[in-house]
Amino acid sequence: MDAKVITHNMSLSPTLAQWRSLRLKPKHTFVVGVFARPSDNITEETLRKTTVYNDNWFDKLAINHLSKSVQAATGISNNKSGFDSLVEAATVASQKFNTIQQQEIILDALDRAFPKPILSVIRRVMPPSKIAREYFAVFTTLFCAWLLGPCEVRESEVNGKREKNVVHIKKCRVLEETNCVGICANLCKMPSQIFIKDSFGMPLNMVPNFDDMSCEMIFGQEPPSSTDDPALKQPCYKLCKAKKNHGTKCLT
């Protein structure tokens, strides 16, 4: 596995407007994580869908709600059901819209899916703190496995102390279904980071590993800028199901 240690500069938590328009002066340097690119040696067995999901009523309800929200945001509906419907909606978005539009579509879909008053209340009662970071990690693990796949809470170091603020996704369900790096980056990672920061004031850095399709969601950690983020510079899988293009064109 061709892995690289990525470093990142930590800054104070900006607002969404600042996050989009300003490049803040770095304060502290720390390691973001180990990032692996999809290599030519990755096996078809890894790319082949192997995880079997038995979605319960809550999972099916959540999947359908998010799928309908994405379809409403794109203006393009489909007749599929279950997780296939969500994958189809994401695939169409990746094929019909450019990178910026894809991210805006998912932000729109998330706004439709989650009532703003509830998000505002959560932001007020749980400002960024150790408790909030650990709460988000536990909540994500318990209630978002229908989207992410099996996951668990792990520790990382924050300001010299250990916290359980990391969600380790063992094999991302969306990435496993699509085999598409572009969908991972533009329809999951980037908009999710912005949405969590905008809605809750909570920085989030998502670090995918394209060799084994795992990912780490690090709550409280600022992500790299788009120009420095290695997730936005990776070639896609040879078995990409969305654009069927083994190159960085899946990201544009």
CSV table of C-alpha atoms in Angstrom, one decimal:
chain,number,residue,atom,x,y,z
A,1,MET,CA,0.0,0.0,0.0
A,2,ASP,CA,1.3,3.4,-1.0
A,3,ALA,CA,0.6,5.5,2.0
A,4,LYS,CA,1.5,9.0,2.9
A,5,VAL,CA,1.6,10.8,6.2
A,6,ILE,CA,-0.4,14.0,5.7
A,7,THR,CA,0.2,17.1,7.9
A,8,HIS,CA,-2.2,20.0,8.4
A,9,ASN,CA,-2.3,23.4,10.0
A,10,MET,CA,-4.8,23.9,12.7
A,11,SER,CA,-6.7,27.2,13.0
A,12,LEU,CA,-9.4,28.6,15.1
A,13,SER,CA,-13.0,27.5,14.2
A,14,PRO,CA,-14.3,29.9,11.5
A,15,THR,CA,-17.9,30.5,10.4
A,16,LEU,CA,-19.1,28.9,7.2
A,17,ALA,CA,-18.6,32.2,5.3
A,18,GLN,CA,-15.0,32.4,6.5
A,19,TRP,CA,-14.5,28.7,5.8
A,20,ARG,CA,-15.5,29.2,2.2
A,21,SER,CA,-13.8,32.6,1.5
A,22,LEU,CA,-10.8,33.0,3.8
A,23,ARG,CA,-7.6,31.2,4.2
A,24,LEU,CA,-6.8,31.6,7.9
A,25,LYS,CA,-3.3,31.9,9.2
A,26,PRO,CA,-2.2,28.5,10.6
A,27,LYS,CA,-1.5,28.3,14.4
A,28,HIS,CA,-0.5,24.7,15.1
A,29,THR,CA,0.8,21.8,12.9
A,30,PHE,CA,-0.4,18.3,13.5
A,31,VAL,CA,-0.8,15.0,11.6
A,32,VAL,CA,-4.1,14.6,9.9
A,33,GLY,CA,-3.7,10.9,9.1
A,34,VAL,CA,-2.4,8.3,6.8
A,35,PHE,CA,-3.9,8.5,3.4
A,36,ALA,CA,-3.7,5.7,0.8
A,37,ARG,CA,-4.4,6.1,-2.9
A,38,PRO,CA,-6.2,3.5,-5.0
A,39,SER,CA,-3.2,1.6,-6.5
A,40,ASP,CA,-3.1,-0.6,-9.5
A,41,ASN,CA,-2.5,-3.5,-7.1
A,42,ILE,CA,-5.9,-3.3,-5.4
A,43,THR,CA,-7.7,-6.5,-6.0
A,44,GLU,CA,-11.1,-7.0,-7.6
A,45,GLU,CA,-12.1,-8.8,-4.5
A,46,THR,CA,-11.7,-5.6,-2.5
A,47,LEU,CA,-13.7,-3.7,-5.1
A,48,ARG,CA,-16.4,-6.3,-5.4
A,49,LYS,CA,-19.4,-5.7,-3.0
A,50,THR,CA,-19.1,-8.2,-0.2
A,51,THR,CA,-20.9,-6.7,2.7
A,52,VAL,CA,-24.5,-7.9,3.2
A,53,TYR,CA,-26.9,-5.4,4.8
A,54,ASN,CA,-30.2,-6.3,6.5
A,55,ASP,CA,-31.7,-2.9,6.8
A,56,ASN,CA,-34.3,-2.6,9.6
A,57,TRP,CA,-37.3,-0.2,9.4
A,58,PHE,CA,-35.4,2.7,10.7
A,59,ASP,CA,-32.6,2.2,8.2
A,60,LYS,CA,-35.1,1.9,5.3
A,61,LEU,CA,-36.9,5.0,6.5
A,62,ALA,CA,-33.6,7.0,6.7
A,63,ILE,CA,-32.3,5.7,3.3
A,64,ASN,CA,-35.6,6.6,1.6
A,65,HIS,CA,-35.7,10.1,3.2
A,66,LEU,CA,-32.1,10.9,2.1
A,67,SER,CA,-32.6,9.5,-1.3
A,68,LYS,CA,-35.8,11.5,-1.9
A,69,SER,CA,-33.9,14.6,-0.6
A,70,VAL,CA,-31.1,14.1,-3.1
A,71,GLN,CA,-33.5,13.5,-5.9
A,72,ALA,CA,-35.4,16.7,-5.1
A,73,ALA,CA,-32.1,18.6,-5.0
A,74,THR,CA,-31.1,17.4,-8.5
A,75,GLY,CA,-34.6,17.5,-9.9
A,76,ILE,CA,-34.1,14.0,-11.3
A,77,SER,CA,-36.1,11.1,-9.8
A,78,ASN,CA,-35.6,7.4,-10.1
A,79,ASN,CA,-37.8,4.3,-9.6
A,80,LYS,CA,-35.4,2.2,-7.6
A,81,SER,CA,-35.9,1.3,-4.0
A,82,GLY,CA,-33.8,1.0,-0.9
A,83,PHE,CA,-30.1,1.8,-1.0
A,84,ASP,CA,-30.1,1.3,-4.7
A,85,SER,CA,-32.2,4.4,-5.0
A,86,LEU,CA,-29.8,6.5,-3.0
A,87,VAL,CA,-26.8,5.2,-5.1
A,88,GLU,CA,-28.6,5.9,-8.3
A,89,ALA,CA,-29.4,9.5,-7.1
A,90,ALA,CA,-25.8,10.0,-6.2
A,91,THR,CA,-24.5,8.5,-9.5
A,92,VAL,CA,-26.8,10.7,-11.6
A,93,ALA,CA,-25.6,13.8,-9.7
A,94,SER,CA,-22.0,12.9,-10.3
A,95,GLN,CA,-22.7,12.4,-14.1
A,96,LYS,CA,-24.9,15.4,-14.7
A,97,PHE,CA,-23.3,18.2,-12.6
A,98,ASN,CA,-19.8,19.6,-12.1
A,99,THR,CA,-17.8,19.4,-8.8
A,100,ILE,CA,-19.1,22.6,-7.2
A,101,GLN,CA,-22.7,21.8,-8.2
A,102,GLN,CA,-22.4,18.3,-6.8
A,103,GLN,CA,-21.4,19.6,-3.4
A,104,GLU,CA,-24.1,22.2,-3.5
A,105,ILE,CA,-26.7,19.5,-4.3
A,106,ILE,CA,-25.8,17.5,-1.3
A,107,LEU,CA,-25.8,20.5,1.0
A,108,ASP,CA,-29.3,21.3,-0.4
A,109,ALA,CA,-30.3,17.7,0.2
A,110,LEU,CA,-29.0,17.7,3.8
A,111,ASP,CA,-30.9,21.0,4.4
A,112,ARG,CA,-34.0,19.3,3.2
A,113,ALA,CA,-33.4,16.2,5.2
A,114,PHE,CA,-32.7,17.8,8.6
A,115,PRO,CA,-35.0,20.5,10.0
A,116,LYS,CA,-33.0,23.7,10.7
A,117,PRO,CA,-34.7,24.5,14.0
A,118,ILE,CA,-33.5,21.2,15.4
A,119,LEU,CA,-30.0,21.8,14.2
A,120,SER,CA,-30.0,25.2,15.7
A,121,VAL,CA,-31.1,23.9,19.1
A,122,ILE,CA,-28.3,21.3,19.0
A,123,ARG,CA,-25.7,23.9,18.2
A,124,ARG,CA,-26.8,26.2,21.1
A,125,VAL,CA,-26.9,23.4,23.7
A,126,MET,CA,-23.8,21.7,22.5
A,127,PRO,CA,-21.1,24.2,21.5
A,128,PRO,CA,-17.7,22.7,20.4
A,129,SER,CA,-16.1,20.9,23.4
A,130,LYS,CA,-14.8,17.5,24.3
A,131,ILE,CA,-18.3,16.4,25.3
A,132,ALA,CA,-19.7,17.6,22.0
A,133,ARG,CA,-16.9,15.9,19.9
A,134,GLU,CA,-17.4,12.6,21.7
A,135,TYR,CA,-21.2,12.9,21.5
A,136,PHE,CA,-21.1,13.4,17.7
A,137,ALA,CA,-18.8,10.4,17.4
A,138,VAL,CA,-21.1,8.1,19.4
A,139,PHE,CA,-24.2,9.4,17.7
A,140,THR,CA,-22.7,8.9,14.2
A,141,THR,CA,-21.7,5.3,15.1
A,142,LEU,CA,-25.1,4.4,16.5
A,143,PHE,CA,-27.5,6.1,14.0
A,144,CYS,CA,-25.6,6.5,10.7
A,145,ALA,CA,-24.4,2.9,10.1
A,146,TRP,CA,-27.2,2.5,7.5
A,147,LEU,CA,-25.3,5.1,5.3
A,148,LEU,CA,-21.6,4.6,6.4
A,149,GLY,CA,-21.5,0.9,7.0
A,150,PRO,CA,-20.1,-0.8,10.2
A,151,CYS,CA,-18.2,1.7,12.3
A,152,GLU,CA,-16.7,2.2,15.7
A,153,VAL,CA,-15.5,5.0,18.0
A,154,ARG,CA,-11.7,5.5,18.3
A,155,GLU,CA,-9.5,7.8,20.2
A,156,SER,CA,-7.2,10.7,19.0
A,157,GLU,CA,-5.2,13.3,20.7
A,158,VAL,CA,-6.7,16.8,21.0
A,159,ASN,CA,-4.7,19.5,22.7
A,160,GLY,CA,-2.5,17.0,24.3
A,161,LYS,CA,-5.3,14.8,25.7
A,162,ARG,CA,-6.9,11.6,24.5
A,163,GLU,CA,-10.5,11.9,23.3
A,164,LYS,CA,-13.0,9.5,21.8
A,165,ASN,CA,-13.8,11.8,18.9
A,166,VAL,CA,-13.0,9.6,15.9
A,167,VAL,CA,-15.5,7.4,13.9
A,168,HIS,CA,-13.7,4.6,12.1
A,169,ILE,CA,-15.7,3.3,9.2
A,170,LYS,CA,-14.5,-0.2,8.4
A,171,LYS,CA,-15.7,-0.2,4.8
A,172,CYS,CA,-17.8,2.7,3.5
A,173,ARG,CA,-21.1,1.5,2.2
A,174,VAL,CA,-21.4,4.2,-0.5
A,175,LEU,CA,-17.9,3.7,-1.7
A,176,GLU,CA,-18.4,-0.1,-1.8
A,177,GLU,CA,-21.6,0.3,-3.8
A,178,THR,CA,-20.2,2.8,-6.4
A,179,ASN,CA,-16.4,2.1,-6.5
A,180,CYS,CA,-16.1,5.8,-7.3
A,181,VAL,CA,-13.6,8.2,-5.7
A,182,GLY,CA,-15.4,11.2,-7.2
A,183,ILE,CA,-18.7,10.3,-5.4
A,184,CYS,CA,-16.8,9.8,-2.2
A,185,ALA,CA,-15.0,13.2,-2.4
A,186,ASN,CA,-17.7,15.4,-3.9
A,187,LEU,CA,-21.0,13.9,-2.7
A,188,CYS,CA,-19.9,12.8,0.8
A,189,LYS,CA,-16.6,14.1,2.2
A,190,MET,CA,-16.6,17.7,1.1
A,191,PRO,CA,-20.3,18.6,1.7
A,192,SER,CA,-20.4,16.6,4.9
A,193,GLN,CA,-17.5,18.6,6.3
A,194,ILE,CA,-19.2,21.9,5.3
A,195,PHE,CA,-22.6,20.9,6.6
A,196,ILE,CA,-21.4,19.8,10.0
A,197,LYS,CA,-19.3,22.9,10.4
A,198,ASP,CA,-22.1,25.2,9.3
A,199,SER,CA,-24.9,23.5,11.3
A,200,PHE,CA,-23.1,22.8,14.5
A,201,GLY,CA,-19.9,24.9,14.5
A,202,MET,CA,-18.0,21.6,14.7
A,203,PRO,CA,-15.0,21.1,12.5
A,204,LEU,CA,-14.9,17.7,10.8
A,205,ASN,CA,-12.1,16.1,8.8
A,206,MET,CA,-13.0,13.0,6.8
A,207,VAL,CA,-9.9,10.9,5.8
A,208,PRO,CA,-10.7,8.1,3.4
A,209,ASN,CA,-8.4,5.2,2.7
A,210,PHE,CA,-9.0,4.1,-0.9
A,211,ASP,CA,-7.0,1.0,-0.6
A,212,ASP,CA,-9.4,-0.7,1.8
A,213,MET,CA,-12.4,1.6,1.5
A,214,SER,CA,-12.2,2.6,5.2
A,215,CYS,CA,-12.5,6.1,6.4
A,216,GLU,CA,-12.0,8.1,9.6
A,217,MET,CA,-14.3,11.0,10.6
A,218,ILE,CA,-12.4,13.2,13.0
A,219,PHE,CA,-14.6,15.6,14.9
A,220,GLY,CA,-13.0,18.8,16.1
A,221,GLN,CA,-10.2,18.7,13.4
A,222,GLU,CA,-10.2,21.2,10.6
A,223,PRO,CA,-9.8,19.5,7.1
A,224,PRO,CA,-7.1,20.5,4.7
A,225,SER,CA,-7.9,23.2,2.1
A,226,SER,CA,-9.2,21.9,-1.2
A,227,THR,CA,-5.9,22.6,-2.9
A,228,ASP,CA,-4.0,20.5,-0.3
A,229,ASP,CA,-6.5,17.7,0.3
A,230,PRO,CA,-5.1,14.4,-1.1
A,231,ALA,CA,-8.6,13.0,-1.4
A,232,LEU,CA,-9.2,15.5,-4.3
A,233,LYS,CA,-6.2,14.3,-6.2
A,234,GLN,CA,-6.7,10.6,-6.5
A,235,PRO,CA,-7.4,8.5,-9.6
A,236,CYS,CA,-10.6,6.5,-9.5
A,237,TYR,CA,-10.9,2.7,-9.3
A,238,LYS,CA,-10.6,0.7,-12.5
A,239,LEU,CA,-14.0,-0.8,-11.7
A,240,CYS,CA,-15.7,2.6,-11.1
A,241,LYS,CA,-19.4,2.2,-11.6
A,242,ALA,CA,-20.3,5.8,-11.9
A,243,LYS,CA,-18.2,7.3,-14.7
A,244,LYS,CA,-16.2,4.2,-15.5
A,245,ASN,CA,-13.0,6.3,-15.8
A,246,HIS,CA,-9.8,5.2,-14.1
A,247,GLY,CA,-8.4,8.7,-13.7
A,248,THR,CA,-8.9,12.0,-11.9
A,249,LYS,CA,-11.8,12.9,-14.2
A,250,CYS,CA,-14.1,11.3,-11.7
A,251,LEU,CA,-13.2,14.3,-9.4
A,252,THR,CA,-14.2,17.0,-12.0
